[in-house]
Coordinates of C-alpha atoms and ligand atoms in Angstrom, one line a residue:
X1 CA 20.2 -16.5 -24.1
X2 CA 21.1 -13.0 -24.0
X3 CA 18.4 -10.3 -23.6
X4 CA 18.0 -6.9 -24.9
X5 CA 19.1 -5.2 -21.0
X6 CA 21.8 -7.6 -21.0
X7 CA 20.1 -10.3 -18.9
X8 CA 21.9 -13.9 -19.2
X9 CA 19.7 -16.5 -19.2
X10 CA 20.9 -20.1 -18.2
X11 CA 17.6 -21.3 -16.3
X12 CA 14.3 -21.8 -18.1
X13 CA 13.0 -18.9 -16.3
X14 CA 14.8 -15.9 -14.5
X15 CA 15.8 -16.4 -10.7
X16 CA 14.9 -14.0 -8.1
X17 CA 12.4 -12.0 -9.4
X18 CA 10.9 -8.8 -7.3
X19 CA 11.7 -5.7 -6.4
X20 CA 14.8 -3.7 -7.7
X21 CA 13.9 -0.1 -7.5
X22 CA 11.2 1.9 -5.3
X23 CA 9.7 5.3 -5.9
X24 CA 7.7 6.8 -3.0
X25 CA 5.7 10.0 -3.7
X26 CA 3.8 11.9 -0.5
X27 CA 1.8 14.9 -1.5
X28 CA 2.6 18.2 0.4
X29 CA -0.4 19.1 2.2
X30 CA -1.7 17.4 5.4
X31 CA -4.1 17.9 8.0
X32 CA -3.5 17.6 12.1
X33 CA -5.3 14.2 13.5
X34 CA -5.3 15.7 17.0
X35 CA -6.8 18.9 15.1
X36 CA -9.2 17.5 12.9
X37 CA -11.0 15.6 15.6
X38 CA -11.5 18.6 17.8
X39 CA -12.7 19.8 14.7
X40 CA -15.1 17.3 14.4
X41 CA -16.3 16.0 17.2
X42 CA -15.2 19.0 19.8
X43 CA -13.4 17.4 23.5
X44 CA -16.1 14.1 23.2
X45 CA -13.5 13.3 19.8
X46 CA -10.3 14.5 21.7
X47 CA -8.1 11.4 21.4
X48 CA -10.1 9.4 18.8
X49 CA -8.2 10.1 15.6
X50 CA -4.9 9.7 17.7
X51 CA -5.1 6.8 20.2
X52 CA -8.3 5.4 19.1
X53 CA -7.4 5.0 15.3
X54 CA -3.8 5.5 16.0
X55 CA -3.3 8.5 13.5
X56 CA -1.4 11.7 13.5
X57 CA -1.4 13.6 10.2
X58 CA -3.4 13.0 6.9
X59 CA -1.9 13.8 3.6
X60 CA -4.3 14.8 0.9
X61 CA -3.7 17.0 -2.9
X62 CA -5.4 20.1 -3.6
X63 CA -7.4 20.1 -7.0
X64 CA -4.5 20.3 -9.4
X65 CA -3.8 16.6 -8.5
X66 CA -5.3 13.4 -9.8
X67 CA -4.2 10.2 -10.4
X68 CA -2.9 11.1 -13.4
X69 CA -0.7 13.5 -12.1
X70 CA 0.2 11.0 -9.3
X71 CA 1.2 8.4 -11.6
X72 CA 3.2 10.9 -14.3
X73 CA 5.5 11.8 -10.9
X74 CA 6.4 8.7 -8.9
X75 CA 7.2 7.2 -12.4
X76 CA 8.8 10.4 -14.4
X77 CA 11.1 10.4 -10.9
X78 CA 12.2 7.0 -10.3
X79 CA 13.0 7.6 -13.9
X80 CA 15.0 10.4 -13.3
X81 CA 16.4 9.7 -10.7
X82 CA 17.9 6.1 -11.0
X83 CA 18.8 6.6 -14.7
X84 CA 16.3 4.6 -16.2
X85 CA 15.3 5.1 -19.9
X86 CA 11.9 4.5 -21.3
X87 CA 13.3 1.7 -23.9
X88 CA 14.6 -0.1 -20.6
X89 CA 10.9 -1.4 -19.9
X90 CA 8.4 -3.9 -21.8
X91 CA 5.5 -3.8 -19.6
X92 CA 3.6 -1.0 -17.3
X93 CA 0.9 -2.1 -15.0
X94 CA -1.1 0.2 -12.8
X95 CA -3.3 -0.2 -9.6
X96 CA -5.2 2.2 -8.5
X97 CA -9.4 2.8 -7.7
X98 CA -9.0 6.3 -8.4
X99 CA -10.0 6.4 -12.3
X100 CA -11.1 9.8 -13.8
X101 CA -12.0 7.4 -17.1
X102 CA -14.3 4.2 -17.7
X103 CA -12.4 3.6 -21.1
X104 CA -9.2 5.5 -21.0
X105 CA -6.6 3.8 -18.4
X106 CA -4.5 5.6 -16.2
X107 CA -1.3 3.6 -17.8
X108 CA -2.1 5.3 -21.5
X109 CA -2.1 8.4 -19.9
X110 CA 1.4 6.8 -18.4
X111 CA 2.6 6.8 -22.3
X112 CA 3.0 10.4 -22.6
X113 CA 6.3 9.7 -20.7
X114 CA 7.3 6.2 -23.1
X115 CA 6.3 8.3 -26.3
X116 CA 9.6 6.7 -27.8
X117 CA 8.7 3.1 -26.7
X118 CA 5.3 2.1 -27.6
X119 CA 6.1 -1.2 -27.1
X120 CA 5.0 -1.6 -23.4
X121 CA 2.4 -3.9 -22.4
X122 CA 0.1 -3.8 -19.7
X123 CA -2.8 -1.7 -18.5
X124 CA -5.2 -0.7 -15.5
X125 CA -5.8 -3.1 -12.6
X126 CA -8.5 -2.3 -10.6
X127 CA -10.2 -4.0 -6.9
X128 CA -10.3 -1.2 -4.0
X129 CA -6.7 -0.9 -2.6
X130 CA -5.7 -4.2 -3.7
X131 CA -5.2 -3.3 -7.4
X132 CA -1.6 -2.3 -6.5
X133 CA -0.6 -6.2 -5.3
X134 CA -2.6 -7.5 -8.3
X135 CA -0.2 -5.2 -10.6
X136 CA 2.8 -6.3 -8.8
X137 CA 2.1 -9.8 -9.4
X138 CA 1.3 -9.5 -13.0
X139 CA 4.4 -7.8 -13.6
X140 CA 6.1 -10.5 -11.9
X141 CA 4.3 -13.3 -13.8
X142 CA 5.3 -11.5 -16.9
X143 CA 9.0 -11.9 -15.8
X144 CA 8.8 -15.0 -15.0
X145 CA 6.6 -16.4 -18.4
X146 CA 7.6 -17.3 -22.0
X147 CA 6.5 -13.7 -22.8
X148 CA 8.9 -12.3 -21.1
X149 CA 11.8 -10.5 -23.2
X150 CA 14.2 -9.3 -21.0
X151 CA 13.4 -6.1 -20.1
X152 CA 12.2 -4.5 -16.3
X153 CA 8.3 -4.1 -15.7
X154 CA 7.4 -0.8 -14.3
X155 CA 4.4 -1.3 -11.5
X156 CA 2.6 2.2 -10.2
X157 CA -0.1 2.3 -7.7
X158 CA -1.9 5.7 -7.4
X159 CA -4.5 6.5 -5.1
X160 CA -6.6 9.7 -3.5
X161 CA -8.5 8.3 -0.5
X162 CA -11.2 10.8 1.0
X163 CA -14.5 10.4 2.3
X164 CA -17.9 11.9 2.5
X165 CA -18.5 14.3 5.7
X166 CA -19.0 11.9 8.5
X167 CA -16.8 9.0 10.6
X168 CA -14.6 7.9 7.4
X169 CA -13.3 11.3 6.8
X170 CA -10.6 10.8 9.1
X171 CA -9.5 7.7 7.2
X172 CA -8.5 9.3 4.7
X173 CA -4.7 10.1 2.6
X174 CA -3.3 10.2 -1.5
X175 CA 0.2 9.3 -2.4
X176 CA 1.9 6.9 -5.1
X177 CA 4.2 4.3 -5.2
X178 CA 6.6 3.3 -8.6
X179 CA 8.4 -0.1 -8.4
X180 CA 10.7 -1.6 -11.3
X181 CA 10.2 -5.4 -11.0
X182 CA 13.2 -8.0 -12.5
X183 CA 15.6 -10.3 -12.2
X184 CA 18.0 -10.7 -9.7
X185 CA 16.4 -8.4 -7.6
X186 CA 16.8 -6.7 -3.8
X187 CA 13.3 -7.9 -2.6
X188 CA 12.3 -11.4 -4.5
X189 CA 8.8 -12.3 -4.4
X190 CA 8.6 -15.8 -2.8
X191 CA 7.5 -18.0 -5.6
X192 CA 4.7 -20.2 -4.4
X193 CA 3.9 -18.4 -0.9
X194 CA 0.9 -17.0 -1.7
X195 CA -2.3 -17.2 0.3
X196 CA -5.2 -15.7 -1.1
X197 CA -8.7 -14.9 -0.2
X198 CA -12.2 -13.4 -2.7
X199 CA -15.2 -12.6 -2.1
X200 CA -18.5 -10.7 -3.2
X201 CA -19.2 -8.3 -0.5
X202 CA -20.5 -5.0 -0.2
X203 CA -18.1 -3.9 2.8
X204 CA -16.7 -0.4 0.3
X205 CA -17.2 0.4 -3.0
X206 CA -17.5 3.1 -5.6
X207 CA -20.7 2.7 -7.3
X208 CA -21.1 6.9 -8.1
X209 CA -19.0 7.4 -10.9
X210 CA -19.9 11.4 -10.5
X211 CA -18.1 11.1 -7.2
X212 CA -14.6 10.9 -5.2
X213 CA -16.7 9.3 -2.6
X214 CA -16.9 5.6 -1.5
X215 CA -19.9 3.9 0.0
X216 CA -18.8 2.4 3.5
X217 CA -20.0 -0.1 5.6
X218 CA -17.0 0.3 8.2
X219 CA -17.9 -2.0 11.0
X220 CA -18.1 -4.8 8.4
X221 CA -15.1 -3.5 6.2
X222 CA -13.0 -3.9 9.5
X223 CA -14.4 -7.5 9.5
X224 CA -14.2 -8.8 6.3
X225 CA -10.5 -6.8 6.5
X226 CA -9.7 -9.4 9.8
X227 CA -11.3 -12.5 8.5
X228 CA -9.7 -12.2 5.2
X229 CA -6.1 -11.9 7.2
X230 CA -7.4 -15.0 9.2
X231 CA -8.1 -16.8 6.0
X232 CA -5.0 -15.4 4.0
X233 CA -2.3 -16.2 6.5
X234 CA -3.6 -20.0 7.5
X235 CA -3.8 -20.4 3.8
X236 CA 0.2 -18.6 3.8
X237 CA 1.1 -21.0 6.3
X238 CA -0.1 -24.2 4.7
X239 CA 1.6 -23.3 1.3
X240 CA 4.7 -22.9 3.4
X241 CA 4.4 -26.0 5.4
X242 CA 4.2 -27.8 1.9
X243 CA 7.6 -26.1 0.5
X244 CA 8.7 -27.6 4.2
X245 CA 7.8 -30.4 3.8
X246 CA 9.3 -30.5 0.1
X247 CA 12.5 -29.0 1.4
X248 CA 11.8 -26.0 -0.4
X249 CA 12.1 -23.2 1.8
X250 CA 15.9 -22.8 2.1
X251 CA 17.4 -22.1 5.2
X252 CA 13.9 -22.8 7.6
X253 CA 13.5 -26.3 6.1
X254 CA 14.0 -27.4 9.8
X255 CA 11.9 -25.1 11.5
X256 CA 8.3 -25.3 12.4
X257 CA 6.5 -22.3 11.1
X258 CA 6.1 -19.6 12.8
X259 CA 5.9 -15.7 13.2
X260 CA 9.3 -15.5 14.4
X261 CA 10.5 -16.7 11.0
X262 CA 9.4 -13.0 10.0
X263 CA 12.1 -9.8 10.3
X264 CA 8.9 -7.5 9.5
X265 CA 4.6 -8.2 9.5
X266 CA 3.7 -5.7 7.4
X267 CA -0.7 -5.0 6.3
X268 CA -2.4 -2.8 4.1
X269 CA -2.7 -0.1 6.8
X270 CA -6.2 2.4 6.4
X271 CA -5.3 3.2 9.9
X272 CA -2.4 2.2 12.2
X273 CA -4.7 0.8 15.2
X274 CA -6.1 -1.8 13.0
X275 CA -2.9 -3.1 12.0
X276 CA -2.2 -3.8 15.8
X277 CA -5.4 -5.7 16.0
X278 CA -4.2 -7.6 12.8
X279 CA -0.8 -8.5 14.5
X280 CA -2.7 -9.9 17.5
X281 CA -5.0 -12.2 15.1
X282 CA -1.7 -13.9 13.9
X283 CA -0.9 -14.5 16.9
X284 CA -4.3 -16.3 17.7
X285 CA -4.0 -17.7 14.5
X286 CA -0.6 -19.6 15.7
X287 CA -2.0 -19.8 19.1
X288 CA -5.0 -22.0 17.6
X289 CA -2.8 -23.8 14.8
X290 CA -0.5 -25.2 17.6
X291 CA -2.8 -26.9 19.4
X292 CA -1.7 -28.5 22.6
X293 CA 1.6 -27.0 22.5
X294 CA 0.2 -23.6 22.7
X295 CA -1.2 -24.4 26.0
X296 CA 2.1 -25.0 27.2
X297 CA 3.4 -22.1 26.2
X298 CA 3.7 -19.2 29.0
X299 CA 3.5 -16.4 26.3
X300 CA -0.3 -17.4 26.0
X301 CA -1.1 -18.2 29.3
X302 CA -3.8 -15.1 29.3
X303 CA -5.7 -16.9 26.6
X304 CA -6.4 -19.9 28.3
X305 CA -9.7 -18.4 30.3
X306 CA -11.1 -18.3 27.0
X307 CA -11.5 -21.7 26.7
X308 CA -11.9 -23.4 23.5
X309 CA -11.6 -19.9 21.1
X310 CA -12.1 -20.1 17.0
X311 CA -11.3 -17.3 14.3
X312 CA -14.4 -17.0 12.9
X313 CA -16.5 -16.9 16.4
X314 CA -13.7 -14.0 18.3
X315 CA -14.4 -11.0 15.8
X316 CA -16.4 -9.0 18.5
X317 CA -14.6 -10.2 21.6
X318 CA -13.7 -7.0 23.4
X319 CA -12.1 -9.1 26.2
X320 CA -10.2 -11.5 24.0
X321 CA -9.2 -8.4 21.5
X322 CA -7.5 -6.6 24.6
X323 CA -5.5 -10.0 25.5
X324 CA -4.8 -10.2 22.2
X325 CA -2.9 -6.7 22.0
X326 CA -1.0 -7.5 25.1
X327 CA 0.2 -10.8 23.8
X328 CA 1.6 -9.5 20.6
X329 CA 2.6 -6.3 22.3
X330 CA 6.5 -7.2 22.1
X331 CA 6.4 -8.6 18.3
X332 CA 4.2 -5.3 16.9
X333 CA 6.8 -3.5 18.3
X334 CA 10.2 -5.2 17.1
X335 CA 8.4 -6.6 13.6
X336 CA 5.5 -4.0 12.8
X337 CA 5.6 -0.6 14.2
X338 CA 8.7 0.1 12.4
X339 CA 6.4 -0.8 9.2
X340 CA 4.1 2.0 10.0
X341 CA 5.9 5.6 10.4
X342 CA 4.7 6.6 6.6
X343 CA 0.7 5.5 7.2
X344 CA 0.6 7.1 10.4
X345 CA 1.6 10.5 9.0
X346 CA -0.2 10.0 5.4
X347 CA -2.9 7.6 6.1
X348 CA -4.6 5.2 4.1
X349 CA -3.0 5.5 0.5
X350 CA -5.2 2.8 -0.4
X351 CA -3.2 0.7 -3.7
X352 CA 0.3 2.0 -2.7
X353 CA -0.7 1.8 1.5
X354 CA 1.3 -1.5 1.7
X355 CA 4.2 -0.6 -0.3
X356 CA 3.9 2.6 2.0
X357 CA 4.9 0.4 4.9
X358 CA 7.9 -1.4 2.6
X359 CA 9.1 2.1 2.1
X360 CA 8.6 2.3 6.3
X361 CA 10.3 -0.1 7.1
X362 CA 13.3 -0.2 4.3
X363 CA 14.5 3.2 5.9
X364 CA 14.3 2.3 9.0
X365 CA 17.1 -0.3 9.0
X366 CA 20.9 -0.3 7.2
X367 CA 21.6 -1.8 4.6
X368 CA 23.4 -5.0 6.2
X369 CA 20.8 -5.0 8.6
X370 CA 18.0 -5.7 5.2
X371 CA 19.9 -8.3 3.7
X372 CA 18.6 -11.8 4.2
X373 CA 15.1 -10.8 5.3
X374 CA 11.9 -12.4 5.8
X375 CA 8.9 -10.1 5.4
X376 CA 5.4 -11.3 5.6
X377 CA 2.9 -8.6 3.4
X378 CA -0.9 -8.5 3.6
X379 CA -2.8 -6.8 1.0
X380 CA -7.1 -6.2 1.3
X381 CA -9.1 -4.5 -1.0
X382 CA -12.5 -4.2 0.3
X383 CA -15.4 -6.2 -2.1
X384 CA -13.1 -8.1 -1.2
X385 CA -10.0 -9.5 -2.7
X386 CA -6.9 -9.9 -0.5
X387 CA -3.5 -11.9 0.0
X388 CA -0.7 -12.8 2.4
X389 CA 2.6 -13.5 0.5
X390 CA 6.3 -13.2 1.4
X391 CA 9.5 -11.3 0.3
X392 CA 12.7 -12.5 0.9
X393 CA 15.7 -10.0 0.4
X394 CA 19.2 -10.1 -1.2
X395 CA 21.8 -11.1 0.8
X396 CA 23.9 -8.2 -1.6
X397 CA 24.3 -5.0 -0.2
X398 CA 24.9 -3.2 -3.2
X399 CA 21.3 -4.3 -4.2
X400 CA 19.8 -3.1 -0.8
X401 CA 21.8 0.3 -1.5
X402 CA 20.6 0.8 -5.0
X403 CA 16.9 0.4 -3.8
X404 CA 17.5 2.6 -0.5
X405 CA 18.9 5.5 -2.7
X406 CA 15.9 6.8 -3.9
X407 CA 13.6 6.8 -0.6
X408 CA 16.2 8.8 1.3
X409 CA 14.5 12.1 1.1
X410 CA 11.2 10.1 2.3
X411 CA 11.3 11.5 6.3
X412 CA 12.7 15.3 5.1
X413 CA 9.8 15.3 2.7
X414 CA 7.4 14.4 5.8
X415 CA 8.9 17.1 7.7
X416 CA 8.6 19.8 5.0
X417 CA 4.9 19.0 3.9
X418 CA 2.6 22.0 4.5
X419 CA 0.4 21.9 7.2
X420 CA -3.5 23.0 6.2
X421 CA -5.6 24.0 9.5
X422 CA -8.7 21.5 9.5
X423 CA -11.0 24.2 8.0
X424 CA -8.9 24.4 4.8
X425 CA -8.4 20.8 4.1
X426 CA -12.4 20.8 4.6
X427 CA -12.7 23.4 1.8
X428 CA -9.7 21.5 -0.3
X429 CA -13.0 18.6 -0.5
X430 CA -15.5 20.8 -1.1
X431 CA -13.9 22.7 -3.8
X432 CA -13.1 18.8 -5.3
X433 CA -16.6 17.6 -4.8
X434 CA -18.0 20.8 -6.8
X435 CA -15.0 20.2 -9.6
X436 CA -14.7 16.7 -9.8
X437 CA -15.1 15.4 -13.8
X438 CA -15.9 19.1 -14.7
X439 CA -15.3 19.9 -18.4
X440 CA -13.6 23.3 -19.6
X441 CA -12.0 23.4 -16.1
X442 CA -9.1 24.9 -14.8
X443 CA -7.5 23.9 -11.0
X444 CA -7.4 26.8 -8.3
X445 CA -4.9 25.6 -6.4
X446 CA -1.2 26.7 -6.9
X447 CA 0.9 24.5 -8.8
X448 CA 3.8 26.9 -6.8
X449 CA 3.4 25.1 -3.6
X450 CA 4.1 22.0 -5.0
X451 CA 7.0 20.0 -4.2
X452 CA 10.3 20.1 -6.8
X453 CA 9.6 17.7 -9.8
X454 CA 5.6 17.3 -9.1
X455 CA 3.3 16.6 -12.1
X456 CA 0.2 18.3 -11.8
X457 CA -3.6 19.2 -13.7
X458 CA -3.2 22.2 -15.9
X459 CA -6.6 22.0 -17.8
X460 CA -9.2 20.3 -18.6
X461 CA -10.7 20.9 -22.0
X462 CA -14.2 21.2 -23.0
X463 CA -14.1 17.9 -24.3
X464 CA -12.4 16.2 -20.8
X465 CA -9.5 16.2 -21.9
X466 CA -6.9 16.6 -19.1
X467 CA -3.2 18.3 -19.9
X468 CA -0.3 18.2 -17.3
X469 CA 2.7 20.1 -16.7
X470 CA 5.4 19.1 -14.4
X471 CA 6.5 21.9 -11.6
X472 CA 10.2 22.3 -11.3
X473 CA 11.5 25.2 -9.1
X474 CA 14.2 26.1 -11.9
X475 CA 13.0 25.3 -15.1
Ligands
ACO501 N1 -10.5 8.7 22.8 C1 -9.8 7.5 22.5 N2 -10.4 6.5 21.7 C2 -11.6 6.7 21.2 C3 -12.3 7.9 21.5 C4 -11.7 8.9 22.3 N3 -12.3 10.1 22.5 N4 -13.5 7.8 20.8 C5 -13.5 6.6 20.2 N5 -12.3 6.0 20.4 C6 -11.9 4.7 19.9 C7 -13.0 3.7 19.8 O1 -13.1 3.0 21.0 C8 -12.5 2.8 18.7 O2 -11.5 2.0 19.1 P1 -11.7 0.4 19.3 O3 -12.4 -0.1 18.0 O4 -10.4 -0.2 19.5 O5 -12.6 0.3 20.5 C9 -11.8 3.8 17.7 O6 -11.5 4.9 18.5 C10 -12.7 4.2 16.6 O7 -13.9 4.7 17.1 P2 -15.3 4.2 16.5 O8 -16.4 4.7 17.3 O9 -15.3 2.7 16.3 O10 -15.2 4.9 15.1 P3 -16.2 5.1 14.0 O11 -17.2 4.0 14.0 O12 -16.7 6.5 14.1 O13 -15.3 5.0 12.7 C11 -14.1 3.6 11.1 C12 -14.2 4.2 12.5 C13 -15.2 2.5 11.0 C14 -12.8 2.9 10.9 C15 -14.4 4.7 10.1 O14 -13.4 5.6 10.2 C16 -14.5 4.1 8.7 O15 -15.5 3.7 8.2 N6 -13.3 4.2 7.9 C17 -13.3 3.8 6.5 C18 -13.3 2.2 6.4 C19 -12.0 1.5 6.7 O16 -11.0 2.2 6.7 N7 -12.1 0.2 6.8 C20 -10.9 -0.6 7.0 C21 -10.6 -1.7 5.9 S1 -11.2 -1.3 4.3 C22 -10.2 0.0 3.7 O17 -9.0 -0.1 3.7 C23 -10.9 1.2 3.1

């Protein structure tokens, strides 16, 4: 069978289905983390944005950005600039748990871009930072169904992260991710290798629909963030032991499993430091799965004085959490810190923080140095829904290149963003808080300092209806 984009079907479903094209979008304003806590918290804060959180900038829009506007650029430029058309896509999922709209989703908003191909499934996926993941997978499941009719599904995750006055703030970011998702693609979603973890809990959420603002519990978000990894990646690793044991698994058949198996660990990252913490829980994940072996293993001689240790009873042990970090030290810093340069100068993205760290670690390697790839990805959305799956990547460079070729600009775009002493950003919130869901409104902020190609607000009517222009430098 021969599909409309020219796809050749030979297989009763397509092979290698993921990701073939990536659109990163930063906003251009941040806020100094060795600023903002001196800010906050005068010399008693000094070093507890940067070491103890592990941040150093926080990226954040002014009030002429929403997640409209977020959405209308990463996808109008990954449009743009890798020569899509609109007709080349049958479905358009978005994650985000930024909505402006109880009814109208964020992906018909989306159609003002598609107004020649109405024909586009797909709508608004919404859990806390995991909607982005959930998208991605639908989009993929589409691909891969009797639905499916040959043409690319566009994913978007959107987000604007910010926080009431008070410990969160800091916690904060915005950006937006675009992915086209197909056949035969550069990073292919490992069918099968999903393990996945749900619960009702009240850890985050956004009950105030007059407000930007979350309700946080943070010493039990971090929890039910590590427990859910704990769950998600023992539930990861039985799936895989399965396909082992099936013979499914290609070239580690032979192999126990293992983090090794992994080129990069990549996490939903609201702040770097927790991410490290994460790494060392894998660790005493494998450290507990391998039993006997693992005592006689010299890597984890230091856990040993900790006698018999389980995942569920080590969440608040200081001493085993410090052990922990030394242990893993070596493998955050070959598999995971390279996974981290974006969120540790944007933040918590929330829906697109993950796919953040893709971007991370994609331009930090060549192209021959991405093909053939393992990369373990955890996604958590607080209330909570979460999952640890793999990506395995094309062994074909010109693949690799293709998706490299539009996140090139991604560390000159860091470098160029405009820096907003903490007072500002402060009054950037409050002048958000006092407009947010206004009618008859028109944004303050200056669509000029914008970055080239940047969709943002122009109006909102008197009936809430929200226009957008798109800010070019030359029009
Ligand atoms: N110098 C160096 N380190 C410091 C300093 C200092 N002056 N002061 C504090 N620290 C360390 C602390 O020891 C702590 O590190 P540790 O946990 O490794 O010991 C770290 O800095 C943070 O300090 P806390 O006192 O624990 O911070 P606080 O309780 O004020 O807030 C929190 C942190 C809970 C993360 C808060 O910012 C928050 O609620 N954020 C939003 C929730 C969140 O992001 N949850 C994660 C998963 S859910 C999601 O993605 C939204």
């Amino acid at each position: 069978m021969v599909y409309q984009n020219g796809y050749q079907s030979t297989m009763s479903w397509p092979d290698e289905v993921g990701i073939i094209s990536l659109e990163l979008y930063i906003p251009n304003y941040y806020v100094d983390q060795a600023e903002l806590e001196l800010f906050d918290g005068g010399d008693k804060f000094k070093g507890k944005y940067t070491v103890g959180l592990g941040q150093k900038q926080m990226g954040f829009v002014g009030d002429n950005e929403d997640v409209n506007s977020l959405c209308l650029t990463a996808v109008s430029r990954l449009m743009k600039r890798q020569g899509y058309s609109t007709k080349d896509f049958g479905r358009l999922e978005v994650g985000t748990e930024s909505i402006l709209d109880r009814s109208k989703g964020v992906k018909t908003v989306l159609m003002q871009l598609f107004e020649d191909n109405t024909d586009l499934e797909g709508i608004d996926t919404i859990n806390a930072c995991y909607g982005g993941t959930s998208a991605l997978f639908n989009a993929v499941q589409w691909v891969e169904s009797s639905n499916w009719d040959g043409r690319f599904a566009l994913v978007v995750a959107a987000d604007i992260a910010i926080y009431s006055v008070g410990n969160a703030r800091c916690t904060g970011g915005a950006g937006a991710i675009a992915m086209v998702v197909g056949p035969n693609a550069a990073l292919v979603l490992d069918r099968g290798l999903r393990g996945t973890h749900m619960k009702h809990v009240y850890d985050f959420y956004k009950p105030k629909l007059d407000s930007e603002y979350p309700e946080v519990d943070g010493p039990l978000s971090i929890e039910c963030y590590l427990s859910a990894l704990d769950i998600c990646y023992e539930r990861y690793r039985a799936k895989f032991n399965l396909q082992r044991s099936k013979g499914q698994v290609g070239d580690l058949s032979e192999e126990e499993f293992s983090l090794d198996n992994f080129d990069a660990i990549m996490f939903h990252t609201p702040f770097c430091k927790i991410v490290q913490k994460s790494l060392g829980r894998l660790v005493l994940s494998e450290y507990i799965n391998k039993g006997p072996a693992s005592k006689a293993n010299p890597k984890f001689e230091k856990l040993e004085t900790f006698g018999d240790i389980t995942l569920k009873g080590s969440y608040h042990n200081r001493n085993l959490e410090k052990a922990l970090l030394e242990i893993s030290k070596p493998l955050f810093e070959a598999k995971t810190v390279p996974t981290l340069r974006i969120a540790q100068r944007v933040g918590n993205m929330y829906t697109p923080s993950l796919y953040g760290c893709l971007v991370s670690f994609l331009t930090s390697r060549s192209c021959s140095e991405l093909c053939n790839n393992k990369l373990a990805m955890f996604s958590y959305g607080s209330g909570m829904a979460a999952t640890m799956y793999s990506i395995t990547t094309t062994s074909d460079v010109s693949k690799i290149s293709k998706l490299l070729s539009s996140l090139t600009s991604v560390d000159s775009v860091l470098d160029t963003r405009i820096k907003y002493t903490p007072q500002k950003f402060v009054d950037v919130l409050k002048q958000r808080e006092e407009t947010h869901n206004r009618a008859d409104f028109t944004p303050q902020h200056s669509a000029e300092s914008l970055q080239n190609d940047t969709y943002y607000l122009v109006r909102v009517d008197e009936k809430y209806r929200r226009t957008y222009d798109c800010h070019q430098f030359e029009k």
